[in-house]
């Protein structure tokens, strides 16, 4: 027994180690560190922490592989086969090698459709980005009430089903009862009695371009407005103090701050417009005389109407390759931008 200066007594028997002679001694460091970690229930070892993201993403990857990768592989295999209506009925799938690709690459009609697809995409993307950006700037400068009205109108146009919007445009440009013919006659223009607005491929694609731009501008405008809200007001104030006009303010203040938005949105629009199938096919089914076909419609008509299934598969594979090449430039720009940052 030991007596401290405060008068408290503690007992420290000298034979304490002898009482636990039959048990192994526990190191002091282990006691100080706390209780030892217990193993998971059932004795199973926990999964490595690095596996958790893959387990979470696994179901989505499996679903994408089932819904996208498998059809893509089957389509590539089909592109190397010579399958027409007779082979399809007889269930014969003869291997044709690269004959489908050779036929396409030496066909002037195919290259005409490719050029038409690029021109159609370029015209639409330029109009969509310019008009959408201007409306986004307008949204940023309007008051709350007018901004709400315009935003609701944009959302309603964006949410309208494509087939329904095609029907509306067909009625607007109808040969007999179309609103555009009535407007032109009312304005005093002659020659618009039962005028056929879709008499040529160029005029048909022009109407389709108006439709595509009308349906795609809301996405760009609303995202542009959201991006503009992140630009500080002090930057605009500094530009005004330096005497910058609206155009200079856009190029020196808005564009550098929203450069990622313009890159991402532009390439998204390129993909969406380049593979625009519903608007083109529902409007005139690629007519008249297949003069308004772009690559997706060209592949569909060759496969379904002409029953050239192997050739249609080859067209779709080439379309994917073209999009991959275009997207490679996008990824290069993104990587270059990250390196600059």
XYZ file of C-alpha atoms in Angstrom:
341
model
C 0.000 0.000 0.000
C 1.284 3.419 -0.928
C 0.249 6.678 0.699
C 0.309 9.820 -1.488
C 0.801 13.276 -0.209
C -2.942 13.997 -0.522
C -3.733 11.123 1.797
C -5.177 8.744 -0.807
C -4.080 5.173 -0.647
C -3.576 2.791 -3.530
C -2.768 -0.839 -3.435
C -0.167 -2.280 -5.786
C 0.404 -5.888 -4.902
C 3.795 -7.103 -5.953
C 2.499 -10.540 -6.844
C 0.066 -9.298 -9.508
C 2.152 -10.685 -12.359
C 2.202 -14.051 -10.607
C -1.606 -14.272 -10.616
C -1.686 -14.040 -14.394
C 1.177 -16.379 -14.977
C -1.010 -18.734 -16.982
C -2.088 -16.010 -19.431
C 0.024 -14.145 -21.983
C 0.850 -10.620 -21.061
C -0.802 -7.827 -23.074
C 1.654 -5.188 -24.253
C 1.075 -1.717 -22.916
C 1.087 -0.231 -26.414
C -1.821 -2.427 -27.460
C -3.835 -1.363 -24.424
C -3.113 2.280 -25.019
C -4.068 2.089 -28.659
C -7.541 0.845 -27.826
C -9.366 -2.368 -28.645
C -8.203 -4.365 -31.637
C -10.403 -4.110 -34.766
C -12.918 -6.843 -35.085
C -13.342 -8.788 -38.294
C -16.546 -8.429 -40.337
C -19.522 -10.563 -39.450
C -19.092 -14.089 -40.667
C -15.314 -13.756 -40.824
C -15.337 -12.368 -44.410
C -12.665 -9.878 -45.399
C -13.873 -6.458 -46.613
C -13.514 -5.591 -50.297
C -10.666 -3.278 -51.223
C -11.805 0.329 -51.184
C -10.702 0.813 -54.792
C -13.337 -1.657 -55.995
C -16.314 0.306 -54.705
C -16.578 2.760 -57.664
C -16.452 -0.123 -60.134
C -19.172 -1.991 -58.255
C -21.394 1.093 -58.299
C -20.829 1.762 -62.004
C -21.056 -1.929 -62.927
C -24.867 -2.154 -63.427
C -24.904 0.909 -65.694
C -21.981 -0.426 -67.742
C -23.715 -3.789 -68.057
C -26.955 -2.153 -69.222
C -25.109 -0.009 -71.779
C -23.190 -3.024 -73.057
C -26.440 -4.957 -73.466
C -28.407 -2.157 -75.122
C -25.653 -0.465 -77.142
C -22.498 -2.538 -77.443
C -24.148 -5.781 -78.542
C -26.240 -4.141 -81.323
C -23.150 -2.232 -82.449
C -21.126 -5.429 -82.759
C -23.959 -7.148 -84.639
C -24.233 -4.144 -86.952
C -20.499 -4.238 -87.720
C -20.736 -7.957 -88.505
C -23.760 -7.304 -90.738
C -21.810 -4.672 -92.667
C -19.434 -7.401 -93.856
C -22.280 -9.583 -95.144
C -24.185 -9.471 -98.424
C -27.788 -9.592 -97.194
C -30.644 -8.483 -99.402
C -34.320 -9.421 -99.416
C -33.760 -12.945 -100.792
C -30.967 -13.756 -98.342
C -33.062 -12.377 -95.494
C -36.035 -14.619 -96.383
C -33.826 -17.677 -96.872
C -31.892 -16.861 -93.692
C -28.590 -16.987 -95.525
C -25.818 -14.678 -94.426
C -23.001 -14.857 -96.992
C -19.752 -13.134 -96.072
C -18.938 -10.289 -98.476
C -15.736 -8.880 -97.010
C -15.251 -5.184 -97.726
C -17.471 -5.173 -100.817
C -20.166 -3.066 -99.114
C -17.616 -0.454 -98.083
C -15.983 -0.511 -101.516
C -19.350 0.012 -103.180
C -20.145 2.948 -100.935
C -16.779 4.671 -101.189
C -16.913 4.491 -104.994
C -20.538 5.647 -105.203
C -21.040 9.315 -106.080
C -24.482 9.311 -104.429
C -22.922 8.378 -101.103
C -20.466 11.276 -101.237
C -23.284 13.615 -102.242
C -25.169 12.597 -99.112
C -22.003 13.037 -97.002
C -21.469 16.582 -98.291
C -25.163 17.345 -97.793
C -25.001 16.029 -94.223
C -21.998 18.222 -93.384
C -23.587 21.303 -94.954
C -26.866 20.645 -93.140
C -25.044 20.167 -89.827
C -22.875 23.263 -90.265
C -25.806 25.533 -91.126
C -27.891 24.276 -88.209
C -25.136 24.446 -85.593
C -24.146 28.005 -86.563
C -27.738 29.227 -86.441
C -28.469 27.370 -83.193
C -25.398 28.710 -81.394
C -25.789 32.303 -82.610
C -29.539 32.614 -81.981
C -29.376 30.644 -78.732
C -26.520 32.787 -77.393
C -28.354 36.014 -78.278
C -31.531 34.833 -76.546
C -29.463 33.769 -73.533
C -27.978 37.272 -73.308
C -31.491 38.704 -73.641
C -32.686 36.510 -70.771
C -29.873 37.847 -68.614
C -30.930 41.434 -69.223
C -34.707 41.092 -68.925
C -36.694 41.692 -65.768
C -38.035 38.827 -63.682
C -41.521 38.741 -65.204
C -40.458 38.925 -68.842
C -37.631 36.466 -68.176
C -40.155 34.021 -66.735
C -42.477 34.396 -69.742
C -39.665 33.902 -72.243
C -38.229 30.951 -70.302
C -41.611 29.221 -70.230
C -41.994 29.744 -73.986
C -38.543 28.257 -74.580
C -39.251 25.255 -72.378
C -42.570 24.590 -74.136
C -40.867 24.683 -77.553
C -38.088 22.421 -76.297
C -40.486 19.920 -74.713
C -42.704 19.597 -77.792
C -42.449 16.091 -79.339
C -40.539 16.026 -82.606
C -43.265 14.277 -84.607
C -45.859 16.785 -83.400
C -43.629 19.718 -84.354
C -43.088 18.170 -87.804
C -46.863 18.002 -88.272
C -47.177 21.661 -87.337
C -44.513 22.684 -89.862
C -46.116 20.558 -92.562
C -49.351 22.442 -91.959
C -47.570 25.803 -91.989
C -45.987 25.063 -95.382
C -48.871 23.076 -96.858
C -49.433 23.536 -100.574
C -53.176 24.220 -100.383
C -54.027 25.364 -96.870
C -50.618 26.441 -95.569
C -50.225 29.547 -93.451
C -47.080 30.644 -95.313
C -48.876 30.786 -98.663
C -51.626 32.862 -97.061
C -49.053 35.206 -95.498
C -47.251 35.691 -98.810
C -50.516 36.374 -100.670
C -51.653 38.785 -97.965
C -48.331 40.617 -98.210
C -48.955 41.162 -101.919
C -46.579 38.598 -103.426
C -47.812 36.799 -106.525
C -47.293 33.164 -107.454
C -48.134 31.747 -104.034
C -51.433 30.138 -104.913
C -50.832 26.515 -103.995
C -47.077 27.064 -103.979
C -45.141 23.891 -103.178
C -42.515 24.808 -100.590
C -41.001 21.325 -100.723
C -40.567 20.979 -104.462
C -36.792 20.513 -104.203
C -34.344 18.982 -101.792
C -32.795 22.363 -100.937
C -36.117 23.977 -100.040
C -37.109 20.910 -98.010
C -33.846 20.983 -96.057
C -34.334 24.717 -95.488
C -37.704 24.077 -93.841
C -36.190 21.223 -91.822
C -33.378 23.572 -90.754
C -35.942 26.056 -89.430
C -37.599 23.212 -87.533
C -34.336 21.908 -86.046
C -33.173 25.380 -85.039
C -36.542 26.154 -83.485
C -36.389 23.004 -81.381
C -32.719 23.293 -80.377
C -32.364 26.995 -79.555
C -34.053 26.688 -76.103
C -31.330 24.305 -74.873
C -28.550 26.704 -75.825
C -30.412 29.807 -74.612
C -31.237 28.449 -71.168
C -27.720 27.100 -70.667
C -26.256 30.381 -71.864
C -28.345 32.283 -69.338
C -27.258 29.904 -66.578
C -23.620 30.458 -67.552
C -24.003 34.231 -67.606
C -25.195 34.214 -63.995
C -21.731 32.949 -62.994
C -19.937 35.950 -64.509
C -19.306 38.571 -61.829
C -20.958 41.972 -62.160
C -17.646 43.659 -61.354
C -16.233 42.403 -64.679
C -19.006 44.159 -66.611
C -18.470 47.283 -64.534
C -14.743 47.249 -65.275
C -15.454 46.835 -68.999
C -17.834 49.803 -68.975
C -15.267 51.928 -67.158
C -12.711 51.030 -69.844
C -15.154 52.150 -72.535
C -15.832 48.715 -74.049
C -18.947 48.336 -76.185
C -21.266 45.336 -76.175
C -19.313 43.363 -78.776
C -15.987 43.955 -76.996
C -17.535 43.012 -73.676
C -18.724 39.726 -75.150
C -15.338 38.777 -76.611
C -13.223 39.991 -73.698
C -15.451 39.075 -70.751
C -18.243 36.650 -71.642
C -16.529 34.335 -74.136
C -13.343 33.646 -72.112
C -15.383 32.861 -68.985
C -17.890 30.671 -70.855
C -15.448 28.989 -73.244
C -16.118 25.490 -71.789
C -19.851 26.044 -72.275
C -19.406 26.998 -75.934
C -17.136 24.004 -76.609
C -19.379 21.430 -74.967
C -22.631 22.830 -76.351
C -21.271 23.178 -79.880
C -20.103 19.580 -80.080
C -23.314 18.305 -78.515
C -25.255 20.153 -81.200
C -22.969 18.717 -83.888
C -23.783 15.184 -82.721
C -27.520 15.814 -82.364
C -27.905 17.552 -85.732
C -25.654 15.145 -87.637
C -27.815 12.210 -86.576
C -31.133 14.045 -86.956
C -33.322 11.309 -88.387
C -36.865 11.969 -87.201
C -37.181 15.518 -88.533
C -35.853 14.669 -92.005
C -37.701 11.399 -92.472
C -41.016 12.530 -90.981
C -41.042 15.719 -93.058
C -40.635 14.221 -96.538
C -39.037 10.755 -96.062
C -35.851 12.072 -97.650
C -37.646 13.320 -100.738
C -38.366 14.578 -103.222
C -36.432 11.962 -105.190
C -34.177 11.318 -102.172
C -32.774 14.843 -102.563
C -33.049 15.738 -98.854
C -31.474 12.598 -97.403
C -28.708 12.854 -94.849
C -26.640 9.878 -93.692
C -29.034 8.395 -91.075
C -31.988 8.658 -93.480
C -29.850 7.315 -96.327
C -28.998 4.237 -94.242
C -32.627 3.687 -93.254
C -33.943 3.979 -96.814
C -31.283 1.600 -98.122
C -32.044 -0.912 -95.399
C -35.834 -0.767 -95.155
C -37.071 0.503 -98.499
C -34.395 -0.978 -100.752
C -33.798 -4.090 -98.580
C -29.999 -3.713 -98.818
C -29.338 -4.638 -95.205
C -25.602 -5.195 -95.438
C -25.118 -1.933 -97.319
C -27.237 -0.036 -94.800
C -25.151 -1.447 -91.958
C -21.998 -0.267 -93.704
C -23.481 3.231 -94.044
C -24.252 3.352 -90.332
C -20.736 2.153 -89.436
C -19.207 4.871 -91.616
C -21.505 7.418 -89.970
C -20.237 6.349 -86.553
C -16.634 6.606 -87.734
C -17.257 10.129 -88.998
C -18.712 11.125 -85.629
C -15.748 9.535 -83.822
C -13.338 11.564 -85.958
C -15.280 14.741 -85.230
C -15.352 13.951 -81.511
C -11.580 13.361 -81.506
C -11.100 17.072 -82.273
C -13.392 17.887 -79.356
C -11.370 15.767 -76.925
C -8.154 17.330 -78.186
C -9.554 20.785 -77.433
C -10.653 19.684 -73.969
C -7.229 18.200 -73.159
C -5.485 21.288 -74.484
C -7.687 23.509 -72.343
C -6.944 21.422 -69.236
C -3.208 21.682 -69.918
C -3.458 25.467 -70.212
C -5.214 25.626 -66.849
